[in-house]
Coordinates of C-alpha atoms in Angstrom, one line a residue:
M1 CA -65.7 -38.4 86.5
R2 CA -63.8 -37.4 83.3
L3 CA -60.5 -35.6 83.6
Y4 CA -58.7 -33.4 81.1
S5 CA -55.0 -32.3 80.8
T6 CA -54.0 -28.7 81.6
N7 CA -51.9 -28.8 78.4
L8 CA -55.2 -29.5 76.5
K9 CA -53.6 -31.9 74.0
A10 CA -54.4 -35.3 75.6
E11 CA -57.7 -37.2 75.5
E12 CA -60.0 -37.1 78.5
V13 CA -59.6 -40.1 80.9
S14 CA -61.3 -41.8 83.8
F15 CA -60.3 -41.2 87.4
E16 CA -58.7 -44.7 87.5
T17 CA -56.5 -43.8 84.5
A18 CA -55.5 -40.4 85.9
L19 CA -54.7 -41.9 89.3
I20 CA -52.6 -44.8 87.9
T21 CA -50.7 -42.8 85.2
G22 CA -50.2 -39.6 87.2
L23 CA -49.1 -37.3 84.4
A24 CA -51.0 -36.9 81.1
P25 CA -49.2 -38.0 77.9
D26 CA -48.9 -34.3 76.8
K27 CA -47.0 -33.6 80.1
G28 CA -50.0 -31.7 81.5
L29 CA -51.7 -32.3 84.8
Y30 CA -55.1 -34.0 85.1
M31 CA -58.1 -31.9 86.2
P32 CA -61.7 -33.0 86.8
R33 CA -64.0 -31.8 84.0
Q34 CA -66.8 -31.4 86.6
L35 CA -67.1 -31.8 90.4
P36 CA -70.2 -32.1 92.5
L37 CA -71.6 -28.9 94.1
F38 CA -72.6 -29.6 97.7
S39 CA -75.7 -28.0 99.0
K40 CA -76.2 -26.4 102.4
E41 CA -78.3 -29.4 103.4
E42 CA -75.7 -31.9 102.4
L43 CA -72.9 -30.1 104.2
M44 CA -74.8 -29.3 107.4
S45 CA -76.0 -32.9 107.7
L46 CA -72.3 -33.8 108.3
K47 CA -71.7 -31.3 111.0
D48 CA -71.6 -33.8 113.9
E49 CA -69.8 -36.6 112.0
T50 CA -66.3 -37.9 112.5
Y51 CA -63.5 -37.2 110.1
P52 CA -63.6 -40.6 108.4
E53 CA -67.4 -40.4 108.0
I54 CA -67.2 -36.9 106.5
A55 CA -64.5 -38.1 104.1
F56 CA -66.5 -41.2 103.2
R57 CA -69.7 -39.2 102.4
L58 CA -68.0 -36.5 100.4
L59 CA -65.7 -38.8 98.5
G60 CA -68.7 -41.0 97.8
R61 CA -70.2 -38.2 95.8
I62 CA -66.9 -37.0 94.2
L63 CA -65.9 -40.5 93.1
E64 CA -69.4 -41.7 92.4
G65 CA -69.2 -44.7 90.0
E66 CA -65.5 -45.0 90.4
V67 CA -65.3 -47.1 93.6
D68 CA -68.0 -49.2 95.1
E69 CA -69.5 -48.0 98.4
E70 CA -68.3 -50.9 100.6
S71 CA -64.7 -50.7 99.3
L72 CA -64.6 -46.9 99.7
R73 CA -65.9 -47.1 103.3
A74 CA -63.2 -49.6 104.2
I75 CA -60.5 -47.6 102.4
V76 CA -61.5 -44.3 104.1
Y77 CA -61.8 -45.7 107.6
D78 CA -58.5 -47.5 107.3
A79 CA -56.7 -44.4 106.0
Y80 CA -58.0 -42.0 108.6
N81 CA -57.5 -43.7 111.9
Y82 CA -56.0 -40.7 113.7
D83 CA -57.1 -37.3 115.2
V84 CA -57.4 -34.0 113.3
P85 CA -57.3 -31.4 116.2
L86 CA -58.5 -27.8 115.7
E87 CA -56.5 -25.8 118.2
K88 CA -58.0 -22.5 119.3
V89 CA -55.6 -19.5 119.4
D90 CA -58.2 -16.8 119.9
D91 CA -61.9 -16.3 119.0
I92 CA -61.2 -15.8 115.3
T93 CA -58.1 -18.0 114.8
Y94 CA -57.6 -21.8 114.9
I95 CA -54.7 -24.0 113.9
M96 CA -55.7 -27.2 112.1
R97 CA -53.1 -29.7 113.1
L98 CA -52.5 -32.0 110.2
D99 CA -49.5 -33.6 111.9
R100 CA -51.1 -36.6 113.8
G101 CA -50.8 -39.2 111.1
P102 CA -48.2 -42.0 110.9
T103 CA -45.5 -39.8 109.5
S104 CA -46.5 -36.6 111.4
S105 CA -47.2 -34.7 108.2
F106 CA -50.3 -33.4 106.3
K107 CA -49.1 -35.5 103.4
D108 CA -50.5 -38.6 105.2
F109 CA -54.0 -37.5 104.3
A110 CA -53.4 -37.8 100.6
A111 CA -50.8 -40.5 100.5
R112 CA -52.8 -43.0 102.5
M113 CA -55.9 -42.6 100.5
M114 CA -54.0 -42.7 97.3
A115 CA -52.1 -45.9 98.1
R116 CA -55.3 -47.6 99.0
L117 CA -57.1 -46.5 95.9
M118 CA -54.3 -47.5 93.7
Q119 CA -54.1 -50.9 95.4
Y120 CA -57.9 -51.3 94.9
Y121 CA -57.6 -50.8 91.1
L122 CA -54.4 -52.8 90.7
K123 CA -55.7 -55.8 92.5
K124 CA -58.8 -55.9 90.3
E125 CA -56.6 -56.0 87.2
N126 CA -53.6 -58.0 88.6
R127 CA -51.2 -55.2 87.6
K128 CA -47.9 -53.9 89.0
L129 CA -46.8 -50.3 89.3
T130 CA -43.6 -48.3 90.0
I131 CA -44.2 -45.0 91.8
L132 CA -41.6 -42.3 91.1
T133 CA -41.9 -39.3 93.4
A134 CA -39.8 -36.2 94.2
T135 CA -39.9 -34.7 97.6
S136 CA -38.8 -31.5 99.3
G137 CA -39.4 -33.1 102.7
D138 CA -42.6 -34.6 103.8
T139 CA -44.1 -36.1 100.6
G140 CA -41.4 -38.8 100.4
S141 CA -41.9 -40.1 103.9
A142 CA -45.7 -40.0 103.7
V143 CA -45.7 -41.8 100.4
A144 CA -43.0 -44.3 101.5
H145 CA -45.0 -45.3 104.6
A146 CA -48.4 -45.3 102.8
F147 CA -47.1 -47.8 100.1
Y148 CA -44.7 -49.7 102.3
G149 CA -45.1 -53.5 102.1
L150 CA -47.6 -53.5 99.2
N151 CA -46.5 -56.4 97.0
N152 CA -47.6 -55.0 93.6
I153 CA -46.2 -51.4 94.0
D154 CA -42.5 -50.3 94.1
V155 CA -41.7 -46.8 95.2
I156 CA -38.6 -44.7 94.3
V157 CA -38.3 -41.4 96.1
L158 CA -35.9 -38.7 95.0
F159 CA -34.9 -36.0 97.6
P160 CA -32.4 -33.1 97.6
R161 CA -29.4 -34.3 99.6
T162 CA -28.8 -31.2 101.8
E163 CA -32.4 -29.8 102.0
V164 CA -34.3 -32.3 104.1
S165 CA -34.0 -32.7 107.9
D166 CA -32.4 -35.8 109.4
R167 CA -35.7 -37.1 110.6
Q168 CA -37.4 -36.5 107.2
R169 CA -34.6 -38.4 105.5
K170 CA -34.6 -41.3 108.0
Q171 CA -38.4 -41.7 107.4
M172 CA -37.5 -42.6 103.8
T173 CA -34.2 -44.4 104.1
T174 CA -34.9 -46.8 107.0
L175 CA -37.8 -48.7 105.4
G176 CA -36.4 -51.0 102.7
K177 CA -38.6 -53.7 101.1
N178 CA -40.4 -52.0 98.2
I179 CA -39.1 -48.5 99.1
T180 CA -36.0 -47.1 97.5
A181 CA -34.6 -43.6 98.5
L182 CA -32.4 -41.7 96.0
S183 CA -30.3 -38.8 97.4
V184 CA -29.9 -36.2 94.7
E185 CA -27.1 -33.6 94.6
G186 CA -29.4 -30.7 93.7
K187 CA -32.6 -29.0 94.5
F188 CA -36.2 -30.2 94.7
D189 CA -36.9 -28.7 91.3
D190 CA -34.1 -30.9 89.9
C191 CA -35.7 -34.0 91.4
Q192 CA -39.1 -33.1 90.1
A193 CA -37.7 -32.4 86.6
M194 CA -36.1 -35.8 86.4
V195 CA -39.3 -37.5 87.5
K196 CA -41.3 -35.6 84.9
Q197 CA -38.8 -36.5 82.2
A198 CA -38.9 -40.2 83.1
F199 CA -42.7 -40.1 82.7
A200 CA -42.4 -38.7 79.2
D201 CA -39.5 -41.0 78.1
D202 CA -40.8 -43.6 75.6
E203 CA -37.9 -45.9 76.5
L204 CA -39.3 -46.3 80.0
K205 CA -43.0 -46.9 79.1
H206 CA -42.8 -50.6 79.8
M207 CA -42.0 -49.9 83.5
N208 CA -45.6 -48.7 84.3
L209 CA -44.5 -45.6 86.0
S210 CA -46.8 -43.4 88.1
S211 CA -46.5 -40.5 90.5
A212 CA -47.5 -39.8 94.1
N213 CA -46.5 -36.2 94.0
S214 CA -49.2 -33.6 94.0
I215 CA -49.0 -33.7 90.2
N216 CA -51.3 -36.7 90.7
I217 CA -54.9 -35.7 91.0
G218 CA -55.3 -38.6 93.5
R219 CA -53.4 -36.5 96.0
L220 CA -55.5 -33.3 95.6
I221 CA -59.0 -34.8 95.9
P222 CA -58.4 -36.3 99.4
Q223 CA -56.8 -33.0 100.5
S224 CA -60.0 -31.1 99.8
I225 CA -61.7 -33.0 102.6
Y226 CA -60.0 -31.4 105.6
Y227 CA -61.1 -28.0 104.5
F228 CA -64.7 -29.2 104.6
Y229 CA -64.1 -30.8 108.0
S230 CA -62.7 -27.7 109.7
Y231 CA -65.5 -25.6 108.3
L232 CA -68.2 -28.0 109.5
K233 CA -66.7 -28.0 113.0
L234 CA -66.3 -24.2 113.3
R235 CA -68.9 -22.5 111.1
D236 CA -72.5 -22.7 110.1
Y237 CA -73.5 -22.4 106.5
P238 CA -73.3 -19.9 104.8
E239 CA -70.8 -18.2 107.1
K240 CA -67.5 -17.5 105.4
I241 CA -64.1 -18.8 106.5
V242 CA -60.5 -17.9 105.7
F243 CA -57.7 -20.5 105.2
S244 CA -54.0 -19.7 105.5
I245 CA -52.0 -22.4 103.8
P246 CA -48.2 -22.8 103.9
S247 CA -47.5 -23.3 100.1
G248 CA -44.6 -24.8 98.2
N249 CA -45.7 -26.9 95.3
F250 CA -49.2 -25.6 95.8
G251 CA -50.9 -29.0 96.1
N252 CA -52.3 -28.3 99.6
M253 CA -53.7 -25.0 98.4
M254 CA -55.2 -26.6 95.3
G255 CA -57.2 -28.9 97.6
C256 CA -58.7 -25.8 99.1
V257 CA -59.5 -24.4 95.7
L258 CA -61.3 -27.6 94.8
A259 CA -63.3 -27.4 98.0
K260 CA -64.3 -23.9 97.2
T261 CA -65.3 -25.1 93.7
M262 CA -67.5 -27.7 95.3
G263 CA -69.4 -25.1 97.3
L264 CA -67.4 -24.5 100.5
P265 CA -68.0 -20.8 101.5
V266 CA -64.4 -19.6 101.5
Q267 CA -63.9 -15.9 102.0
K268 CA -60.1 -15.9 101.1
I269 CA -57.3 -18.4 100.5
V270 CA -54.0 -17.0 101.9
A271 CA -51.2 -18.8 100.1
A272 CA -48.2 -18.1 102.3
V273 CA -44.8 -18.9 100.8
N274 CA -41.2 -18.6 102.0
E275 CA -38.6 -16.5 100.1
N276 CA -39.4 -18.5 96.9
D277 CA -41.9 -15.8 95.9
E278 CA -42.6 -16.5 92.3
V279 CA -46.4 -16.8 92.9
P280 CA -46.9 -13.6 94.9
C281 CA -44.8 -11.8 92.2
F282 CA -47.1 -13.2 89.5
L283 CA -50.2 -12.1 91.3
D284 CA -48.7 -8.6 91.8
T285 CA -47.3 -8.1 88.3
G286 CA -49.1 -10.5 86.0
R287 CA -45.7 -11.8 84.8
Y288 CA -44.5 -15.2 85.8
G289 CA -40.9 -16.1 86.3
K290 CA -39.4 -19.3 87.8
I291 CA -36.8 -19.0 90.6
E292 CA -33.8 -21.1 89.4
P293 CA -32.3 -22.4 91.6
S294 CA -34.9 -22.2 94.3
R295 CA -33.9 -20.4 97.5
N296 CA -32.9 -22.5 100.4
C297 CA -35.1 -21.5 103.4
L298 CA -35.8 -22.6 106.9
S299 CA -39.2 -24.0 105.7
N300 CA -37.4 -26.5 103.5
A301 CA -40.4 -28.4 102.2
M302 CA -41.5 -25.2 100.5
N303 CA -38.3 -24.5 98.6
V304 CA -40.0 -24.7 95.2
G305 CA -39.0 -22.3 92.4
H306 CA -41.7 -23.5 90.0
P307 CA -44.8 -25.1 91.6
S308 CA -46.3 -27.7 89.3
N309 CA -49.8 -27.0 90.6
L310 CA -49.7 -23.4 89.4
A311 CA -50.8 -24.9 86.0
R312 CA -53.9 -26.2 87.6
L313 CA -54.7 -22.9 89.3
I314 CA -54.3 -21.0 86.1
T315 CA -56.5 -23.5 84.3
I316 CA -59.3 -23.1 86.8
Y317 CA -59.2 -19.4 86.3
G318 CA -59.4 -19.6 82.5
G319 CA -55.8 -19.6 81.5
E320 CA -53.2 -22.0 80.2
M321 CA -49.6 -22.7 81.5
D322 CA -47.4 -25.5 80.2
E323 CA -45.2 -27.8 82.3
K324 CA -42.2 -25.5 81.8
G325 CA -44.0 -22.5 83.3
N326 CA -44.8 -20.7 80.0
V327 CA -48.1 -18.9 80.2
H328 CA -49.9 -19.4 76.9
S329 CA -53.1 -17.5 77.9
M330 CA -53.6 -15.5 81.0
P331 CA -56.2 -16.4 83.7
D332 CA -58.8 -14.0 84.9
M333 CA -56.4 -12.1 87.2
G334 CA -59.2 -10.1 88.8
E335 CA -60.9 -13.3 90.0
L336 CA -57.7 -14.9 91.0
K337 CA -56.6 -12.0 93.2
H338 CA -60.2 -11.7 94.6
D339 CA -60.0 -15.3 95.8
I340 CA -56.3 -15.7 96.7
Y341 CA -53.9 -13.6 98.6
S342 CA -50.3 -14.7 98.4
I343 CA -47.4 -13.3 100.4
P344 CA -43.8 -14.2 101.0
V345 CA -42.4 -14.7 104.5
T346 CA -38.7 -14.3 105.3
D347 CA -36.7 -16.7 107.4
E348 CA -36.4 -13.9 110.0
D349 CA -40.1 -13.5 110.2
T350 CA -40.6 -17.2 110.4
K351 CA -38.3 -17.4 113.4
A352 CA -40.0 -14.4 115.0
T353 CA -43.4 -16.0 114.6
M354 CA -42.3 -19.3 116.1
R355 CA -40.9 -17.4 119.1
E356 CA -43.9 -15.1 119.5
F357 CA -46.5 -18.0 119.3
Y358 CA -44.7 -19.9 122.0
E359 CA -44.2 -17.0 124.3
R360 CA -47.7 -15.5 123.8
H361 CA -49.9 -18.7 123.4
N362 CA -47.6 -21.5 124.7
I363 CA -48.1 -23.2 121.3
L364 CA -45.1 -24.9 119.6
I365 CA -45.0 -24.6 115.8
E366 CA -42.4 -25.5 113.3
P367 CA -41.2 -23.3 110.4
H368 CA -43.8 -24.3 107.8
G369 CA -46.7 -23.7 110.2
A370 CA -45.1 -20.4 111.2
V371 CA -45.1 -19.3 107.5
G372 CA -48.9 -19.9 107.4
I373 CA -49.5 -18.0 110.7
K374 CA -47.4 -15.0 109.6
G375 CA -49.2 -15.0 106.2
L376 CA -52.5 -14.8 108.0
M377 CA -51.3 -12.0 110.3
E378 CA -50.1 -10.0 107.3
Y379 CA -53.3 -10.6 105.4
R380 CA -55.3 -9.3 108.3
K381 CA -53.1 -6.3 108.7
A382 CA -53.5 -5.4 105.0
T383 CA -57.2 -6.0 104.7
K384 CA -58.6 -5.6 108.2
D385 CA -60.6 -8.8 107.5
Q386 CA -61.6 -10.4 110.9
T387 CA -63.4 -13.4 109.4
L388 CA -62.7 -16.6 111.4
A389 CA -59.6 -18.2 110.0
V390 CA -57.9 -21.6 110.1
T391 CA -54.2 -21.8 109.5
L392 CA -52.6 -25.1 108.8
E393 CA -49.8 -26.8 110.8
T394 CA -48.4 -29.2 108.3
A395 CA -45.8 -31.1 110.3
D396 CA -45.0 -32.1 113.9
P397 CA -42.4 -29.7 115.3
A398 CA -40.4 -32.7 116.3
K399 CA -39.5 -33.3 112.6
F400 CA -37.4 -30.1 112.8
P401 CA -35.8 -30.4 116.3
A402 CA -32.7 -28.4 115.5
E403 CA -34.6 -25.6 113.9
V404 CA -37.1 -25.4 116.7
K405 CA -34.4 -25.6 119.4
A406 CA -32.3 -22.8 117.8
V407 CA -35.3 -20.5 117.8
I408 CA -37.2 -21.3 121.0
G409 CA -34.5 -23.1 123.1
I410 CA -36.7 -26.2 123.5
E411 CA -36.3 -29.5 121.7
P412 CA -39.8 -30.8 120.9
E413 CA -40.7 -34.3 122.2
P414 CA -41.0 -36.6 119.2
P415 CA -43.9 -39.0 118.9
Q416 CA -43.0 -42.7 119.4
H417 CA -42.8 -43.5 115.7
L418 CA -40.2 -40.8 115.2
K419 CA -38.2 -42.0 118.1
E420 CA -38.1 -45.5 116.7
I421 CA -36.3 -44.6 113.4
E422 CA -33.3 -43.0 115.1
A423 CA -31.3 -46.3 115.5
R424 CA -32.4 -48.0 112.3
P425 CA -29.8 -48.4 109.5
E426 CA -30.3 -46.1 106.5
H427 CA -30.2 -47.3 102.9
M428 CA -30.0 -44.9 99.9
E429 CA -28.4 -44.4 96.5
H430 CA -26.7 -41.2 95.5
L431 CA -27.3 -39.4 92.2
T432 CA -26.3 -36.2 90.4
T433 CA -28.9 -34.1 88.6
D434 CA -28.0 -35.8 85.3
Y435 CA -31.1 -37.4 83.8
E436 CA -29.2 -40.0 81.8
Q437 CA -27.7 -41.3 85.1
F438 CA -31.1 -41.5 86.6
K439 CA -32.5 -43.3 83.5
E440 CA -29.7 -45.8 83.6
Y441 CA -30.4 -46.4 87.3
L442 CA -34.1 -47.1 86.5
K443 CA -33.2 -49.5 83.7
R444 CA -30.8 -51.5 86.0
K445 CA -33.2 -51.6 88.9
M446 CA -36.5 -52.2 87.1
G447 CA -35.3 -54.1 84.1

């Protein structure tokens, strides 16, 4: 596999280099030059297989020549040792629950694979690495847990101080060892901007910095697998399927775009956002404008005013966008709008959807999942499309107990691993959004 930068100014690299370095030297995001195209026979032969076996077989083709078969099988089966339920709502609607991993978030799917792949390469070369990652909620905890205790990788997580839930924060701040949590007096976009600036800072090159955000292609490739999985369990090739995806930084949605590129028969991708509606506006008008500062919404992990992965999406459809959000050449907007329907969901509609789903279906969902469900409902209303659809529940409702209780009147029962963190002491550093302060902190900590 060869990967190029979305800014088109860096040399092509191997998957290992893209995974370990995270961001390209021209500040672009890495994209595979070519991905395998899976045939009907290849896909349908996996129909009765378990999630880890499907992941092993598909990733074996995607990463062919990058990881030996025995190591990949061990990595995949170790990473995916939990259930992936498909919960039926009605005859044409399913919820894929991606909240059963060790941090009760869909980010576990990518973070656990990524940590193990990085460890595989670093052990071979006896190297050390420092992971910098910005989080709007669930990425930080998933990455922290996935890398926790690895002796050749340090992790530094930046999160917006007032825009993560207590449980999201505690999943990052109660670990210690090789995990450091930085509370930033700002927005997710401020955290992400500081991380990106550190990657591009020549004075920090000696620190061997890398990323575990969805700016890293090692996050997106594993995320493509659960779209194949749900299709194989619910459809027969070449029947079509619709996916409704709660979207913030658009990494989850890009996993679906990659799956479609590899032959998954996707009828439409519904990219449901909260009131940070820069992407729906772009699709509607053809003009892109960042939202600065991002709007603070109930679905806090999606409070992103400029999604990094939009550059990847625009590249796939023939355009070019730099890391600052400047569109240098337009993508094929006709094709983009044919494949993707993006719609904003207000906080009021989010609450109403949570309430309605509990009252009508006895299904408990949290704000992010509610955005995905409302997006699907609006898509069907606008298009009359009754194709079987899967909407994604991206986190356990127990990660947002106050929000769920305020809307539905019930505090969700947390899984055991969330209960255990309540009494643990927290450890975090506090920073402003000043990059120089962050840089000095890195110099002191990492030497």
